[in-house]
């Protein structure tokens, strides 16, 4: 199993150019190696011989012996071995591996270094050979289940028992992740150092290997009275749980639980409150699959991510939409996302006995403070939505994939407003959107245990699992983001891009919607007039102005964007026909090229030049709020 994970028994650097004569293993792993090195002497050592197979069944070049690796090294073993392999000895080494490491170095063969000084020859001996140390990261060990119906109560209890009863207080095994530094400090040259996550397909045997070690600990005290028999019963129950599918170490879920416990102001259980999914889209689809049955209705708030419609219909649901209303002057002057308002009466009227869920998209979330007394702040609006859904027994999917790219003083989350609303809310996150790594396909859902357990089960049916290397990388990103000041620096990066494009639109004379987050900019196209004789393909002749303009810009200017009506249902398409959407999550060079090409839009403006944008005092959030962008497909 270990060889399957790391792809070798002895590291290739050891066997490539060296003639190996003597090999020692601390923690036995020599049977397979005997076939690879038939002419080498292979000695295996353990503290006890109780698990040794009969000598007659061993390969002829393998001998097994007892050795206390922490005691003084016998003189017969000093400077003996070309290669020493230490594997899975973390419990032996405890929280200080240095004594064991020094003994292993003593057992390595020495090489003679000679140098001449005048007529004097100085002879010096130093350790030679190789030390290969393969270790389990017990400090990062976590338990998970194949689906929420599988209990891991006994597994959790067993490992808590190990921590409390068998390990000295304060043991963290943190040295495993800095083993390369420990080796260097002892004078060894580190040739290679790697970490290997445990994939789901070997999680079951890996769990059993750990349980066997724990079983040995319990067996040694089983006859000592006290609670030994109770511990043994717990061990047997844990074995049965592992057989049914409780195992693993989801480092990403732990990192997310730590991050969001702080944000939500309450402790989150990494197993019960978080579901890892293969992208945020899979998180939304898993949530819909878990709660929506054929004929159920799902309310969406427009403008929306157009995949919502397809996902809802995929599970047999019926889409019912409610629209944010833009300000009346949106075609004459710059407006803010704050001014696109939700009519709560319309939302209330859209709900009926078949309504099962509501999906909201935070890309159009307002700033936390209302611009004037006639506008609702986001927090107030979210309270209204949440309380209405809680009263009508409707589950909320809150798509918050751009939560780290908000340009307001705060970002209210609907799940944090009250326990009543939190119990009905599934919050969706995306590693790809958060770390500018779209395509990694790692997402997650956060919510109450009674919601998340169904999301987890639905995701098992959809994707089964999410690739481990991507999860491990995402975990590291969350662990280091705050320390490396990523959150604030990333906002600055995209704020600058948005500001730049907004200044270009001001110069061009086109009104637009100042975004509150992300990197999307809705631009009003009412003042642009397409040539009457332009030859559009037949499918576009009956389409609205926004579709035709997008085709025109792609063909004539070499810039591709998205028509605004694509973000609305057909019955509300008129709200989007006045807009096209640009994005600015591109390089500065691409943005510059796009702006140069978009100068061609001046030919579509009124004959008397730029249409002047009526300007009030420019909102503080201009450019610093991202709901904007330029979908650039450059020729």
Short mmCIF file of C-alpha atoms in Angstrom, two decimals, residues 167-374:
data_model
loop_
_atom_site.label_atom_id
_atom_site.label_comp_id
_atom_site.label_asym_id
_atom_site.label_seq_id
_atom_site.Cartn_x
_atom_site.Cartn_y
_atom_site.Cartn_z
CA UNK A 167 0.04 10.06 24.44
CA UNK A 168 1.76 12.51 26.78
CA UNK A 169 0.06 15.87 27.12
CA UNK A 170 0.89 18.31 24.37
CA UNK A 171 1.97 15.78 21.75
CA UNK A 172 1.31 17.25 18.27
CA UNK A 173 3.71 15.28 16.02
CA UNK A 174 4.30 18.56 14.22
CA UNK A 175 7.89 17.51 13.47
CA UNK A 176 6.65 15.19 10.72
CA UNK A 177 6.01 18.16 8.42
CA UNK A 178 9.47 19.60 9.09
CA UNK A 179 11.39 16.34 9.01
CA UNK A 180 13.67 17.64 6.25
CA UNK A 181 14.85 20.47 8.53
CA UNK A 182 15.55 18.01 11.37
CA UNK A 183 17.66 15.86 9.05
CA UNK A 184 19.62 18.88 7.85
CA UNK A 185 20.27 19.97 11.43
CA UNK A 186 21.87 16.59 12.09
CA UNK A 187 24.31 17.04 9.21
CA UNK A 188 22.49 15.04 6.54
CA UNK A 189 21.96 16.28 2.99
CA UNK A 190 18.28 16.12 2.03
CA UNK A 191 18.00 14.66 -1.48
CA UNK A 192 14.21 14.72 -1.73
CA UNK A 193 11.22 15.61 0.43
CA UNK A 194 7.58 15.05 -0.54
CA UNK A 195 4.12 14.89 1.02
CA UNK A 196 1.53 12.42 -0.25
CA UNK A 197 -2.20 12.87 0.48
CA UNK A 198 -4.16 9.69 1.11
CA UNK A 199 -6.61 9.13 -1.78
CA UNK A 200 -10.06 7.77 -1.06
CA UNK A 201 -9.39 4.48 -2.83
CA UNK A 202 -6.86 3.41 -0.19
CA UNK A 203 -8.47 5.18 2.77
CA UNK A 204 -10.05 1.91 3.93
CA UNK A 205 -6.85 -0.18 4.20
CA UNK A 206 -4.98 2.87 5.52
CA UNK A 207 -7.54 3.18 8.32
CA UNK A 208 -7.18 -0.49 9.20
CA UNK A 209 -3.40 -0.10 9.37
CA UNK A 210 -3.83 2.71 11.91
CA UNK A 211 -6.38 0.72 13.86
CA UNK A 212 -4.02 -2.25 14.13
CA UNK A 213 -1.45 0.03 15.77
CA UNK A 214 -4.07 1.39 18.17
CA UNK A 215 -5.19 -2.17 18.89
CA UNK A 216 -1.66 -3.07 19.95
CA UNK A 217 -1.62 -0.17 22.42
CA UNK A 218 -4.93 -1.23 23.95
CA UNK A 219 -3.99 -4.93 24.02
CA UNK A 220 -0.91 -4.12 26.10
CA UNK A 221 -3.08 -2.70 28.90
CA UNK A 222 -6.13 -4.90 28.42
CA UNK A 223 -5.44 -6.98 31.51
CA UNK A 224 -4.56 -4.04 33.74
CA UNK A 225 -8.12 -3.43 34.94
CA UNK A 226 -9.59 0.03 35.04
CA UNK A 227 -11.36 0.74 31.74
CA UNK A 228 -9.27 -1.60 29.57
CA UNK A 229 -12.19 -3.82 28.50
CA UNK A 230 -14.31 -0.78 27.70
CA UNK A 231 -11.48 0.52 25.53
CA UNK A 232 -11.23 -2.83 23.75
CA UNK A 233 -14.96 -2.79 23.02
CA UNK A 234 -14.59 0.70 21.59
CA UNK A 235 -11.76 -0.56 19.39
CA UNK A 236 -13.92 -3.44 18.05
CA UNK A 237 -16.75 -1.00 17.29
CA UNK A 238 -14.32 1.30 15.47
CA UNK A 239 -13.14 -1.63 13.33
CA UNK A 240 -16.74 -2.27 12.31
CA UNK A 241 -17.30 1.42 11.51
CA UNK A 242 -14.20 1.39 9.31
CA UNK A 243 -15.55 -1.66 7.49
CA UNK A 244 -18.72 0.31 6.70
CA UNK A 245 -16.77 3.29 5.39
CA UNK A 246 -15.58 5.78 8.00
CA UNK A 247 -12.02 6.91 7.28
CA UNK A 248 -9.77 9.61 5.79
CA UNK A 249 -8.17 12.99 6.56
CA UNK A 250 -9.97 15.95 4.89
CA UNK A 251 -7.44 18.70 5.50
CA UNK A 252 -9.42 21.15 3.39
CA UNK A 253 -12.56 20.74 5.49
CA UNK A 254 -10.51 21.47 8.61
CA UNK A 255 -9.07 24.63 7.03
CA UNK A 256 -12.53 25.77 5.95
CA UNK A 257 -14.03 25.07 9.37
CA UNK A 258 -11.33 27.20 10.98
CA UNK A 259 -11.80 30.03 8.48
CA UNK A 260 -15.58 30.14 8.55
CA UNK A 261 -15.99 29.57 12.28
CA UNK A 262 -14.39 32.98 12.70
CA UNK A 263 -16.50 34.55 9.94
CA UNK A 264 -19.78 33.03 11.15
CA UNK A 265 -19.06 33.69 14.82
CA UNK A 266 -19.87 30.11 15.81
CA UNK A 267 -17.92 26.83 15.76
CA UNK A 268 -18.36 24.75 12.61
CA UNK A 269 -17.79 21.00 12.58
CA UNK A 270 -15.62 20.11 9.59
CA UNK A 271 -17.54 16.88 9.00
CA UNK A 272 -21.09 17.93 9.86
CA UNK A 273 -21.28 21.51 8.57
CA UNK A 274 -19.12 21.39 5.42
CA UNK A 275 -19.46 19.41 2.18
CA UNK A 276 -16.56 19.44 -0.30
CA UNK A 277 -17.76 19.33 -3.90
CA UNK A 278 -16.26 19.15 -7.38
CA UNK A 279 -16.70 22.86 -8.01
CA UNK A 280 -19.30 25.33 -6.76
CA UNK A 281 -21.67 24.31 -9.55
CA UNK A 282 -21.65 20.78 -8.14
CA UNK A 283 -22.37 22.24 -4.70
CA UNK A 284 -25.47 24.01 -6.06
CA UNK A 285 -26.58 20.93 -8.02
CA UNK A 286 -26.04 18.66 -5.01
CA UNK A 287 -28.12 21.04 -2.87
CA UNK A 288 -30.92 21.03 -5.44
CA UNK A 289 -30.78 17.25 -5.80
CA UNK A 290 -31.01 16.87 -2.04
CA UNK A 291 -34.24 18.84 -1.59
CA UNK A 292 -36.03 19.40 -4.92
CA UNK A 293 -38.33 16.77 -6.39
CA UNK A 294 -40.11 16.77 -9.74
CA UNK A 295 -42.70 19.56 -9.84
CA UNK A 296 -41.22 21.53 -6.95
CA UNK A 297 -40.63 25.22 -7.61
CA UNK A 298 -37.39 27.09 -7.03
CA UNK A 299 -37.28 30.90 -6.90
CA UNK A 300 -34.30 32.66 -8.47
CA UNK A 301 -33.48 36.35 -8.15
CA UNK A 302 -32.45 38.08 -11.38
CA UNK A 303 -29.96 39.03 -12.73
CA UNK A 304 -28.80 35.47 -12.20
CA UNK A 305 -26.05 33.04 -13.06
CA UNK A 306 -27.71 31.39 -16.06
CA UNK A 307 -26.71 27.88 -15.02
CA UNK A 308 -29.27 28.07 -12.20
CA UNK A 309 -32.09 27.52 -14.67
CA UNK A 310 -30.50 24.42 -16.18
CA UNK A 311 -29.56 22.92 -12.83
CA UNK A 312 -33.07 23.37 -11.46
CA UNK A 313 -34.65 21.82 -14.57
CA UNK A 314 -32.09 18.99 -14.47
CA UNK A 315 -33.47 17.79 -11.12
CA UNK A 316 -37.07 18.19 -12.28
CA UNK A 317 -37.76 21.54 -10.65
CA UNK A 318 -39.67 24.51 -12.05
CA UNK A 319 -37.99 27.92 -12.21
CA UNK A 320 -39.88 30.94 -10.90
CA UNK A 321 -38.06 34.27 -11.08
CA UNK A 322 -38.22 37.56 -9.21
CA UNK A 323 -36.30 40.52 -10.58
CA UNK A 324 -34.20 43.25 -9.05
CA UNK A 325 -35.50 46.55 -10.48
CA UNK A 326 -32.92 48.96 -11.93
CA UNK A 327 -33.28 52.71 -11.33
CA UNK A 328 -35.36 54.63 -13.87
CA UNK A 329 -32.40 56.80 -14.93
CA UNK A 330 -30.05 53.88 -15.60
CA UNK A 331 -29.77 54.78 -19.30
CA UNK A 332 -28.78 58.39 -18.69
CA UNK A 333 -26.34 58.24 -15.83
CA UNK A 334 -23.98 56.02 -13.95
CA UNK A 335 -25.81 53.94 -11.34
CA UNK A 336 -24.83 51.67 -8.48
CA UNK A 337 -25.67 48.06 -7.75
CA UNK A 338 -27.25 49.46 -4.56
CA UNK A 339 -29.98 50.98 -6.71
CA UNK A 340 -31.19 47.65 -8.13
CA UNK A 341 -33.93 46.84 -5.62
CA UNK A 342 -35.89 43.73 -4.71
CA UNK A 343 -39.62 44.17 -4.30
CA UNK A 344 -40.48 42.03 -1.26
CA UNK A 345 -44.14 41.98 -2.23
CA UNK A 346 -43.23 40.41 -5.57
CA UNK A 347 -41.12 37.81 -3.77
CA UNK A 348 -43.98 37.02 -1.40
CA UNK A 349 -46.39 36.65 -4.32
CA UNK A 350 -44.01 34.24 -6.10
CA UNK A 351 -44.15 31.77 -3.20
CA UNK A 352 -46.77 29.04 -3.24
CA UNK A 353 -47.21 25.61 -1.59
CA UNK A 354 -44.89 24.01 -4.20
CA UNK A 355 -42.00 26.40 -3.48
CA UNK A 356 -39.12 24.36 -2.06
CA UNK A 357 -36.00 26.53 -2.42
CA UNK A 358 -34.74 30.03 -3.19
CA UNK A 359 -31.43 30.69 -4.94
CA UNK A 360 -29.79 34.09 -4.49
CA UNK A 361 -26.66 35.36 -6.23
CA UNK A 362 -24.45 37.67 -4.18
CA UNK A 363 -22.90 39.23 -7.30
CA UNK A 364 -25.66 41.86 -7.03
CA UNK A 365 -25.48 42.23 -3.27
CA UNK A 366 -25.78 45.83 -2.11
CA UNK A 367 -23.33 47.61 0.14
CA UNK A 368 -24.16 47.23 3.82
CA UNK A 369 -25.32 50.83 4.26
CA UNK A 370 -28.18 52.28 2.25
CA UNK A 371 -27.32 55.25 0.02
CA UNK A 372 -30.35 57.15 1.29
CA UNK A 373 -33.39 56.68 3.49
CA UNK A 374 -35.49 55.26 0.64
#
